[in-house]
Each structure stands twice: as C-alpha cells, then as structure tokens.
Amino acid sequence: MKFIRSDLADFSAYTPHPGGVTPDPSVTPIDRLDTNESPFDLPEELKQKLAWTYQQGIEANRYPDGGHEALKQAIAEYVNESAGLLAETIRADYISVGNGSDELIRSILIATCLKGEGSILVAEPTFSMYGILAQTLGVSVVRVGRSLNFEMNLTEAQAASEQAAVPIRVVFVVHPNSPTGNLLTEAEQSWLKALPDYVLVVIDEAYFEFSQNSLVGELLQRPNWIILRTFSKAFRLAAHRVGYAIAHPDLITVLEKVRLPYNVPSFSQAAAQLALAHRQQLLGNIPVLIAEREKLLQGLAANPLLKVWSSSANFIYLRLQAESPSASEVLEGICQQLKNQGTLIRHTGGGLRITIGTPEENQRTLDRLTKLAIEVK
Ligand SMILES: *Cc1c(COP(=O)(O)O)cnc(C)c1O
C-alpha cells in the first residue's frame, strides 16, 4: 500500500485485552481487571430512565447537539462542587466535551504540536495513549524516568524542557498516575507551575473521584493548564465514551475548533447528564471500592515475593520484590496464567496493574496471585 504514510508501517493497533487464551466465559467467570472500569453497571432504574429518554427525548434521525450546551452546564456545576469552588466559578465556556478523553488528548496534540511545531513530554511509566496518539500524528515524544516512589525525574524533565531537539509544547501528567497510582507531589506541582507560558500543562484527572484531590482551583490563574476528566471510570459509563476538558475559555475555543462537529452521540450525552443528575447515588459506592483496594493491598503486601505500592486510584500496582533480568518474563508469565484462569490484569511499565473489582473478584485475584507467586519462585 504505497499510499500509506511510511512511518505507520511499524505501528500496531491498540489491543484492548492483549495476549493469552481467554477461557470460555460460560464455564469460568471472566474478571476484567485490566482497564480500570467500575465493576458496577448502572443501576437498573437508571438504565430504564435512559431507555425512556431514548424513546421519548431523542430523535434518531437528527444529529446530536453539536455544542453540548446542556451537558457542559451540568459538568461545570459538578466541577465547581467537586473542587469546593463557588457556583459559577467554572462556567460552561470552560468545558469541552470529547468522545472519551482520548479524543481530547488527540485534539490537544492537533492544536499544539502538529506540523513539527512541538514535541510532548511524559514521565514513564504513565498512560500510554499520550505517546500512541502523538506517534500516529507524527509528533515526537520525549520520555523521562521516575524515582522509586514514581515521582517524575524533575532534573531530566527540566533538561528536556530546555534542550529537546523539537521544543516541548505539552507536558502530560496524570493525577493520580496510571499505572502507578501516586498523586503529583508538591515538588512536581511546583515544577509544573514554573513552566513558561509557551508550554501547555495537561493534568489528567481520570481517577479524581477516587483520589478526591483536584487541581481545578489552579486553572483560574493558569491559562496554560488544562484538566481532563472522564465518565469512563467512577461514573460507570465506559460504554458511552464521554470525557471532558476544563480550561480557560480561550483555550477551550481552540479545542472546539479542531474537534469533529458531532463528536458525542445524543445517547451518550443523555447518559452523562443522567449520571451527573444521580451522582450521589453513582459515586456512593466509591468508599466500598476504596475499602476493597486497601484490603487487597494488605493481602498482596503480606506476600514477601511481591512489592506493592499504595494507590489513590481504583487500581493497584505491583512488581516482584527481587530485581532480576528475567522479571519482565516472570511478570508476563503471571499475567498469562491469571488470564488462563479468567483474571485479566495488565502487564505495563515493568509491573502489574490490577483494577479493583467486586469483593468476589478481588478475593479471587488475591488467591490466584498468591498461589502463582509461590510457583514462579
Ligand atoms: C482511563 C483513562 C482515561 C479515560 O479515557 P476515555 O477515553 O475517557 O475512556 C484517560 N486518561 C487516563 C490516564 C486513563 O487512565
């Protein structure tokens, strides 16, 4: 296919559930603990309400509301409430809605670095989509490391921000980070605040509802900061693909220019509005997931072969206690064997990331992992 861009030959498509043989779900239950979704579906009565909205309120022959006005209003209200800000601090013109936050990440890249005008900076391990989307757009990615507690290497980051071959225009951070679960430290936040105004700072708060720690309050005095959030995790709407960006209205206007006109289907907009209207109910089980996280953490930490880190999100990150050149193969082996037993987790960034599921799923994870860790020893 001579018409395809030459650099795309080496790419592979994103694999939602990589590797291994998945058992027959009619025989073994599949515990999907590899994508950080909520283990809880929408409650039945909310699904019924949504179905009613579809029947009575959505004209299937009409395009969606391309301006997302009602949804942006509802999001702005929630953002103020969630960050302890006065009502109307963040208004609808501070919000842009995307087909998942993935779309917003791509819009940010299109609006900043395309045509060789800039590169992006990430500290690994982190969310892989920044790098993947950048590469598909031909945007170069500068990668720096992290310390043992997963704080980004600020010396490396500072050097890169001053000397990168293609100047860095965007720094992507996750708060708390995926896959490692740690919040931005004071030092990291100070470094981000000191970046010059020609560098855009993207703070991805996909797990905000679990951490309850937001930097939204900073946006008012920082026109070069943008915060991303999603309905895919705590709000239990991964099926609907809705994410949003919060930033100064001038920056939002630019994101709105580069997105597709009808990017969020009417049904998904309705689902997100319904979720916001019932947020107390939907977010009400977060304490259950947090308690489960702490329980699983303790169970895994009791295993002398595993090194586990505390987490501010709905997942746990672990590595093997013993550093060894074959660690990656051992971890891959564990991942595959868990998969054969029906537990899907993610092998990423030199460790294993396990999403918190239902209490039954978490117990199975602990039992299976404990047994496997002893076998590989
Ligand atoms: C899950 C996740 C998202 C969400 O992406 P959507 O496209 O909204 O589903 C964004 N950022 C991070 C860091 C995530 O882990």
Coordinates of C-alpha atoms and ligand atoms in Angstrom, one line a residue:
M1 CA 0.0 0.0 0.0
K2 CA 2.3 2.7 -1.3
F3 CA -0.3 5.4 -0.4
I4 CA 0.1 4.8 3.4
R5 CA 2.4 7.1 5.4
S6 CA 5.8 5.3 5.7
D7 CA 6.1 5.7 9.5
L8 CA 2.8 3.8 10.1
A9 CA 4.3 0.5 8.9
D10 CA 5.8 -0.2 12.3
F11 CA 2.7 0.6 14.3
S12 CA 0.2 -1.9 15.7
A13 CA -3.4 -1.2 16.6
Y14 CA -4.3 -0.8 20.3
T15 CA -5.1 -4.2 21.8
P16 CA -7.9 -3.8 24.4
H17 CA -7.1 -7.2 26.1
P18 CA -3.6 -8.3 25.0
G19 CA -2.2 -11.8 24.8
G20 CA -3.1 -15.3 26.2
V21 CA -6.1 -17.5 25.9
T22 CA -9.3 -16.3 27.5
P23 CA -11.3 -19.2 28.9
D24 CA -14.9 -19.8 27.8
P25 CA -17.0 -17.3 29.8
S26 CA -19.9 -19.7 30.1
V27 CA -17.6 -22.0 32.1
T28 CA -15.3 -19.6 34.0
P29 CA -16.4 -16.1 35.0
I30 CA -14.1 -13.5 33.5
D31 CA -12.8 -10.9 35.9
R32 CA -12.0 -7.9 33.8
L33 CA -9.5 -6.1 35.9
D34 CA -7.3 -4.7 33.1
T35 CA -9.0 -1.5 32.1
N36 CA -9.9 0.3 35.3
E37 CA -13.6 0.4 34.7
S38 CA -16.1 0.3 37.5
P39 CA -17.1 -3.3 38.3
F40 CA -20.7 -2.0 38.8
D41 CA -23.1 -1.5 35.9
L42 CA -25.6 1.4 36.0
P43 CA -28.4 0.6 38.4
E44 CA -31.5 -0.9 36.7
E45 CA -33.7 2.0 37.4
L46 CA -31.2 4.4 35.8
K47 CA -30.9 2.3 32.7
Q48 CA -34.7 2.4 32.5
K49 CA -34.7 6.1 32.7
L50 CA -32.1 6.3 30.0
A51 CA -34.1 4.0 27.8
W52 CA -37.1 6.2 28.4
T53 CA -35.1 9.3 27.4
Y54 CA -34.1 7.5 24.2
Q55 CA -37.7 6.6 23.4
Q56 CA -39.2 9.9 24.3
G57 CA -36.5 12.5 24.0
I58 CA -34.1 11.6 21.3
E59 CA -34.9 11.9 17.6
A60 CA -32.7 9.2 16.0
N61 CA -32.9 11.0 12.6
R62 CA -31.4 14.2 13.9
Y63 CA -27.7 15.0 14.6
P64 CA -26.7 15.3 18.2
D65 CA -26.4 18.7 19.9
G66 CA -23.0 19.6 18.5
G67 CA -22.5 22.3 21.1
H68 CA -23.2 20.0 24.1
E69 CA -24.7 23.0 25.9
A70 CA -26.9 21.3 28.5
L71 CA -24.1 18.8 29.2
K72 CA -21.5 21.5 29.6
Q73 CA -23.7 23.3 32.1
A74 CA -24.1 20.2 34.2
I75 CA -20.4 19.4 34.0
A76 CA -19.5 22.9 35.1
E77 CA -21.8 22.7 38.1
Y78 CA -20.3 19.3 39.1
V79 CA -16.7 20.6 38.6
N80 CA -17.3 23.5 41.0
E81 CA -18.9 21.2 43.5
S82 CA -16.2 18.6 43.2
A83 CA -13.3 21.1 43.7
G84 CA -15.0 23.0 46.5
L85 CA -15.3 26.2 44.3
L86 CA -18.2 28.7 44.5
A87 CA -21.0 28.1 42.0
E88 CA -20.3 29.8 38.6
T89 CA -16.5 29.8 39.2
I90 CA -16.1 27.4 36.3
R91 CA -18.7 28.1 33.7
A92 CA -19.8 26.1 30.6
D93 CA -17.3 28.1 28.5
Y94 CA -14.5 26.5 30.5
I95 CA -15.6 23.0 29.3
S96 CA -15.1 21.0 26.1
V97 CA -16.6 17.6 25.7
G98 CA -14.9 14.7 23.9
N99 CA -15.7 11.2 22.6
G100 CA -13.8 9.9 25.6
S101 CA -10.8 11.9 26.9
D102 CA -8.8 10.1 24.3
E103 CA -10.4 12.4 21.7
L104 CA -9.5 15.4 23.8
I105 CA -5.9 14.2 24.0
R106 CA -5.8 14.0 20.2
S107 CA -7.4 17.4 19.9
I108 CA -4.8 18.9 22.2
L109 CA -2.0 17.4 20.1
I110 CA -3.5 18.7 16.8
A111 CA -3.9 22.1 18.3
T112 CA -0.3 22.3 19.6
C113 CA 2.4 20.1 18.2
L114 CA 1.3 19.1 14.7
K115 CA 3.3 20.1 11.6
G116 CA 6.6 19.7 13.6
E117 CA 5.8 22.7 15.8
G118 CA 6.4 20.9 19.1
S119 CA 7.0 17.6 21.0
I120 CA 5.4 16.3 24.1
L121 CA 7.0 15.3 27.4
V122 CA 5.8 12.3 29.5
A123 CA 7.4 10.5 32.5
E124 CA 7.2 6.8 32.2
P125 CA 5.5 4.6 33.2
T126 CA 2.3 6.6 32.5
F127 CA -0.9 6.4 30.5
S128 CA 0.2 5.0 27.1
M129 CA -2.3 6.9 25.0
Y130 CA -0.4 10.2 25.0
G131 CA 2.6 8.5 23.3
I132 CA 0.4 6.4 21.0
L133 CA -1.7 9.3 19.8
A134 CA 1.3 11.5 19.4
Q135 CA 3.0 8.9 17.2
T136 CA 0.0 8.5 14.9
L137 CA 0.2 12.2 14.3
G138 CA 3.9 12.2 13.7
V139 CA 4.5 14.2 16.9
S140 CA 7.7 13.3 18.7
V141 CA 7.7 12.1 22.4
V142 CA 10.3 12.9 24.9
R143 CA 10.3 10.3 27.8
V144 CA 11.8 10.9 31.2
G145 CA 12.1 8.5 34.1
R146 CA 10.7 8.3 37.6
S147 CA 12.2 7.7 41.0
L148 CA 11.5 4.6 43.2
N149 CA 8.3 6.2 44.6
F150 CA 7.3 7.1 41.0
E151 CA 7.9 10.9 41.3
M152 CA 9.0 12.1 37.9
N153 CA 12.7 12.8 37.5
L154 CA 12.5 16.6 37.5
T155 CA 16.2 17.1 36.7
E156 CA 15.7 15.1 33.5
A157 CA 12.4 16.8 32.8
Q158 CA 13.9 20.3 33.3
A159 CA 16.8 19.5 31.0
A160 CA 14.5 18.1 28.3
S161 CA 12.2 21.2 28.6
E162 CA 15.3 23.4 27.8
Q163 CA 17.1 21.3 25.3
A164 CA 14.7 19.0 23.3
A165 CA 15.5 18.9 19.6
V166 CA 11.9 19.8 18.8
P167 CA 10.8 22.2 21.6
I168 CA 8.4 20.7 24.2
R169 CA 5.0 22.3 23.8
V170 CA 2.9 20.0 26.0
V171 CA 3.7 18.2 29.3
F172 CA 1.2 15.3 30.1
V173 CA 0.8 14.2 33.7
V174 CA -1.8 12.0 35.4
H175 CA -3.1 12.9 38.9
P176 CA -3.0 10.2 40.3
N177 CA -0.8 8.5 37.8
S178 CA -1.7 5.3 35.9
P179 CA -0.4 2.6 36.2
T180 CA 1.4 3.6 39.5
G181 CA -1.5 5.2 41.5
N182 CA 0.5 8.1 43.0
L183 CA -0.6 11.7 43.2
L184 CA 1.6 14.6 42.0
T185 CA 3.9 15.7 44.8
E186 CA 4.5 19.3 45.9
A187 CA 7.8 19.3 44.0
E188 CA 6.2 18.1 40.8
Q189 CA 3.4 20.7 41.2
S190 CA 5.9 23.4 41.7
W191 CA 7.8 22.4 38.6
L192 CA 4.7 22.4 36.6
K193 CA 3.8 25.9 37.9
A194 CA 7.2 27.2 37.0
L195 CA 7.0 26.1 33.3
P196 CA 6.9 29.0 30.9
D197 CA 3.6 30.1 29.4
Y198 CA 4.5 28.6 26.0
V199 CA 4.3 25.1 27.4
L200 CA 0.8 23.6 27.9
V201 CA 0.4 21.5 31.0
V202 CA -2.2 18.8 30.8
I203 CA -3.3 17.3 34.1
D204 CA -5.3 14.1 33.5
E205 CA -7.7 13.6 36.5
A206 CA -9.3 10.4 35.1
Y207 CA -9.3 9.0 38.7
F208 CA -10.3 12.2 40.5
E209 CA -13.4 10.6 42.1
F210 CA -11.2 8.0 43.8
S211 CA -8.4 10.4 44.9
Q212 CA -10.7 13.5 45.8
N213 CA -7.6 15.5 45.0
S214 CA -8.1 18.1 42.2
L215 CA -6.0 20.9 40.8
V216 CA -9.1 22.6 39.2
G217 CA -8.7 25.6 41.5
E218 CA -5.4 26.4 39.8
L219 CA -7.0 26.9 36.4
L220 CA -8.3 30.3 37.2
Q221 CA -4.8 31.8 37.4
R222 CA -3.2 29.4 34.9
P223 CA -4.2 29.9 31.2
N224 CA -1.6 27.3 30.1
W225 CA -3.1 24.5 32.2
I226 CA -5.9 22.1 31.1
I227 CA -7.5 19.4 33.2
L228 CA -9.0 16.2 31.7
R229 CA -11.6 14.1 33.3
T230 CA -13.8 11.2 32.1
F231 CA -17.1 9.4 32.7
S232 CA -15.4 6.1 31.9
K233 CA -14.2 5.2 35.4
A234 CA -16.1 6.3 38.6
F235 CA -19.2 7.3 36.8
R236 CA -19.6 3.8 35.3
L237 CA -20.1 5.0 31.7
A238 CA -17.2 3.5 29.8
A239 CA -19.6 2.1 27.2
H240 CA -20.7 5.7 26.3
R241 CA -17.3 7.3 25.6
V242 CA -17.6 10.8 27.3
G243 CA -14.7 12.8 28.6
Y244 CA -14.2 16.5 29.2
A245 CA -11.6 19.2 29.4
I246 CA -11.6 22.1 31.8
A247 CA -9.5 25.2 30.9
H248 CA -9.6 28.9 30.3
P249 CA -12.3 29.8 27.7
D250 CA -9.7 30.9 25.1
L251 CA -8.0 27.5 25.2
I252 CA -11.4 25.8 25.1
T253 CA -12.3 27.7 21.9
V254 CA -9.2 26.3 20.2
L255 CA -10.1 22.7 21.2
E256 CA -13.6 23.3 19.9
K257 CA -12.1 24.4 16.5
V258 CA -10.3 21.2 15.8
R259 CA -12.8 18.6 17.0
L260 CA -15.3 16.8 14.8
P261 CA -18.7 18.6 14.7
Y262 CA -20.9 15.9 16.1
N263 CA -18.4 14.0 18.2
V264 CA -20.6 12.8 21.1
P265 CA -23.8 10.9 20.2
S266 CA -27.1 12.1 21.7
F267 CA -27.5 8.9 23.7
S268 CA -24.1 9.3 25.3
Q269 CA -24.8 13.0 26.1
A270 CA -28.1 11.8 27.7
A271 CA -26.2 9.1 29.7
A272 CA -23.7 11.6 31.0
Q273 CA -26.4 14.1 32.1
L274 CA -28.3 11.3 33.8
A275 CA -25.1 10.2 35.6
L276 CA -24.5 13.7 36.8
A277 CA -28.1 14.2 38.0
H278 CA -27.7 10.9 40.0
R279 CA -24.1 11.5 41.1
Q280 CA -24.6 10.9 44.7
Q281 CA -26.1 7.5 44.0
L282 CA -23.4 6.5 41.4
L283 CA -20.4 7.8 43.4
G284 CA -21.9 6.4 46.6
N285 CA -20.1 3.1 46.3
I286 CA -16.6 4.6 45.9
P287 CA -15.9 4.1 49.6
V288 CA -16.6 0.4 49.0
L289 CA -14.1 0.3 46.2
I290 CA -11.5 2.2 48.3
A291 CA -12.0 -0.2 51.3
E292 CA -11.6 -3.1 48.9
R293 CA -8.4 -1.6 47.5
E294 CA -6.9 -1.3 51.0
K295 CA -7.9 -4.9 51.7
L296 CA -6.3 -6.2 48.5
L297 CA -3.3 -4.1 49.1
Q298 CA -2.8 -5.6 52.6
G299 CA -3.3 -9.1 51.2
L300 CA -0.7 -8.6 48.5
A301 CA 1.7 -6.8 50.7
A302 CA 1.7 -9.8 53.1
N303 CA 3.4 -11.8 50.3
P304 CA 7.2 -11.4 50.6
L305 CA 7.7 -12.0 46.9
L306 CA 5.6 -9.0 45.8
K307 CA 6.3 -5.3 46.1
V308 CA 3.1 -3.3 46.2
W309 CA 2.6 0.5 46.3
S310 CA -0.3 2.4 47.9
S311 CA -2.7 3.9 45.4
S312 CA -5.0 6.9 45.2
A313 CA -7.0 5.4 42.3
N314 CA -9.1 2.3 41.6
F315 CA -6.2 0.0 40.9
I316 CA -3.1 -1.4 42.5
Y317 CA 0.4 -1.5 41.0
L318 CA 3.0 -4.2 41.9
R319 CA 6.3 -5.6 40.9
L320 CA 8.4 -8.5 42.1
Q321 CA 10.5 -7.9 45.3
A322 CA 13.5 -9.4 43.7
E323 CA 15.1 -7.3 40.9
S324 CA 16.2 -9.6 38.1
P325 CA 16.8 -9.5 34.4
S326 CA 14.0 -12.1 33.9
A327 CA 11.5 -10.0 35.9
S328 CA 9.6 -9.0 32.8
E329 CA 9.2 -12.6 31.6
V330 CA 8.1 -13.7 35.1
L331 CA 5.5 -10.9 35.2
E332 CA 4.3 -11.8 31.7
G333 CA 4.0 -15.4 32.8
I334 CA 1.9 -14.5 35.8
C335 CA -0.3 -12.3 33.7
Q336 CA -0.8 -15.1 31.2
Q337 CA -1.6 -17.7 33.8
L338 CA -4.1 -15.4 35.6
K339 CA -5.7 -14.9 32.2
N340 CA -5.9 -18.7 31.7
Q341 CA -7.8 -18.8 35.0
G342 CA -10.1 -16.0 34.0
T343 CA -8.5 -12.9 35.6
L344 CA -7.5 -10.2 33.2
I345 CA -4.9 -7.7 34.5
R346 CA -2.4 -5.5 32.7
H347 CA 1.4 -6.0 32.5
T348 CA 2.7 -2.5 31.9
G349 CA 5.6 -0.2 32.7
G350 CA 7.6 -3.0 34.3
G351 CA 4.9 -4.1 36.7
L352 CA 1.3 -5.4 37.0
R353 CA -1.7 -3.2 37.3
I354 CA -4.8 -4.7 38.8
T355 CA -8.2 -2.9 38.8
I356 CA -10.3 -3.1 41.9
G357 CA -13.3 -5.2 41.1
T358 CA -16.2 -6.6 43.2
P359 CA -15.3 -8.1 46.5
E360 CA -15.6 -11.6 45.0
E361 CA -13.3 -10.7 42.1
N362 CA -10.7 -9.2 44.5
Q363 CA -10.7 -12.3 46.6
R364 CA -10.1 -14.5 43.6
T365 CA -7.3 -12.2 42.4
L366 CA -5.6 -12.4 45.8
D367 CA -6.0 -16.2 45.9
R368 CA -4.7 -16.8 42.4
L369 CA -1.9 -14.3 42.6
T370 CA -0.7 -15.7 45.9
K371 CA -0.5 -19.2 44.5
L372 CA 1.2 -18.1 41.3
A373 CA 3.8 -16.0 43.1
I374 CA 4.9 -19.1 45.0
E375 CA 5.0 -21.2 41.9
V376 CA 7.3 -18.8 40.0
K377 CA 9.6 -18.6 42.9
Ligands
LIG1 C1 -9.0 5.6 31.6 C2 -8.2 6.8 31.4 C3 -8.7 7.8 30.6 C4 -10.1 7.7 30.0 O1 -10.2 7.7 28.7 P1 -11.6 7.8 28.0 O2 -11.2 7.9 26.6 O3 -12.4 8.9 28.6 O4 -12.3 6.5 28.3 C5 -8.0 9.0 30.4 N1 -6.8 9.1 31.0 C6 -6.3 8.1 31.8 C7 -5.0 8.4 32.5 C8 -7.0 7.0 32.0 O5 -6.5 6.0 32.8

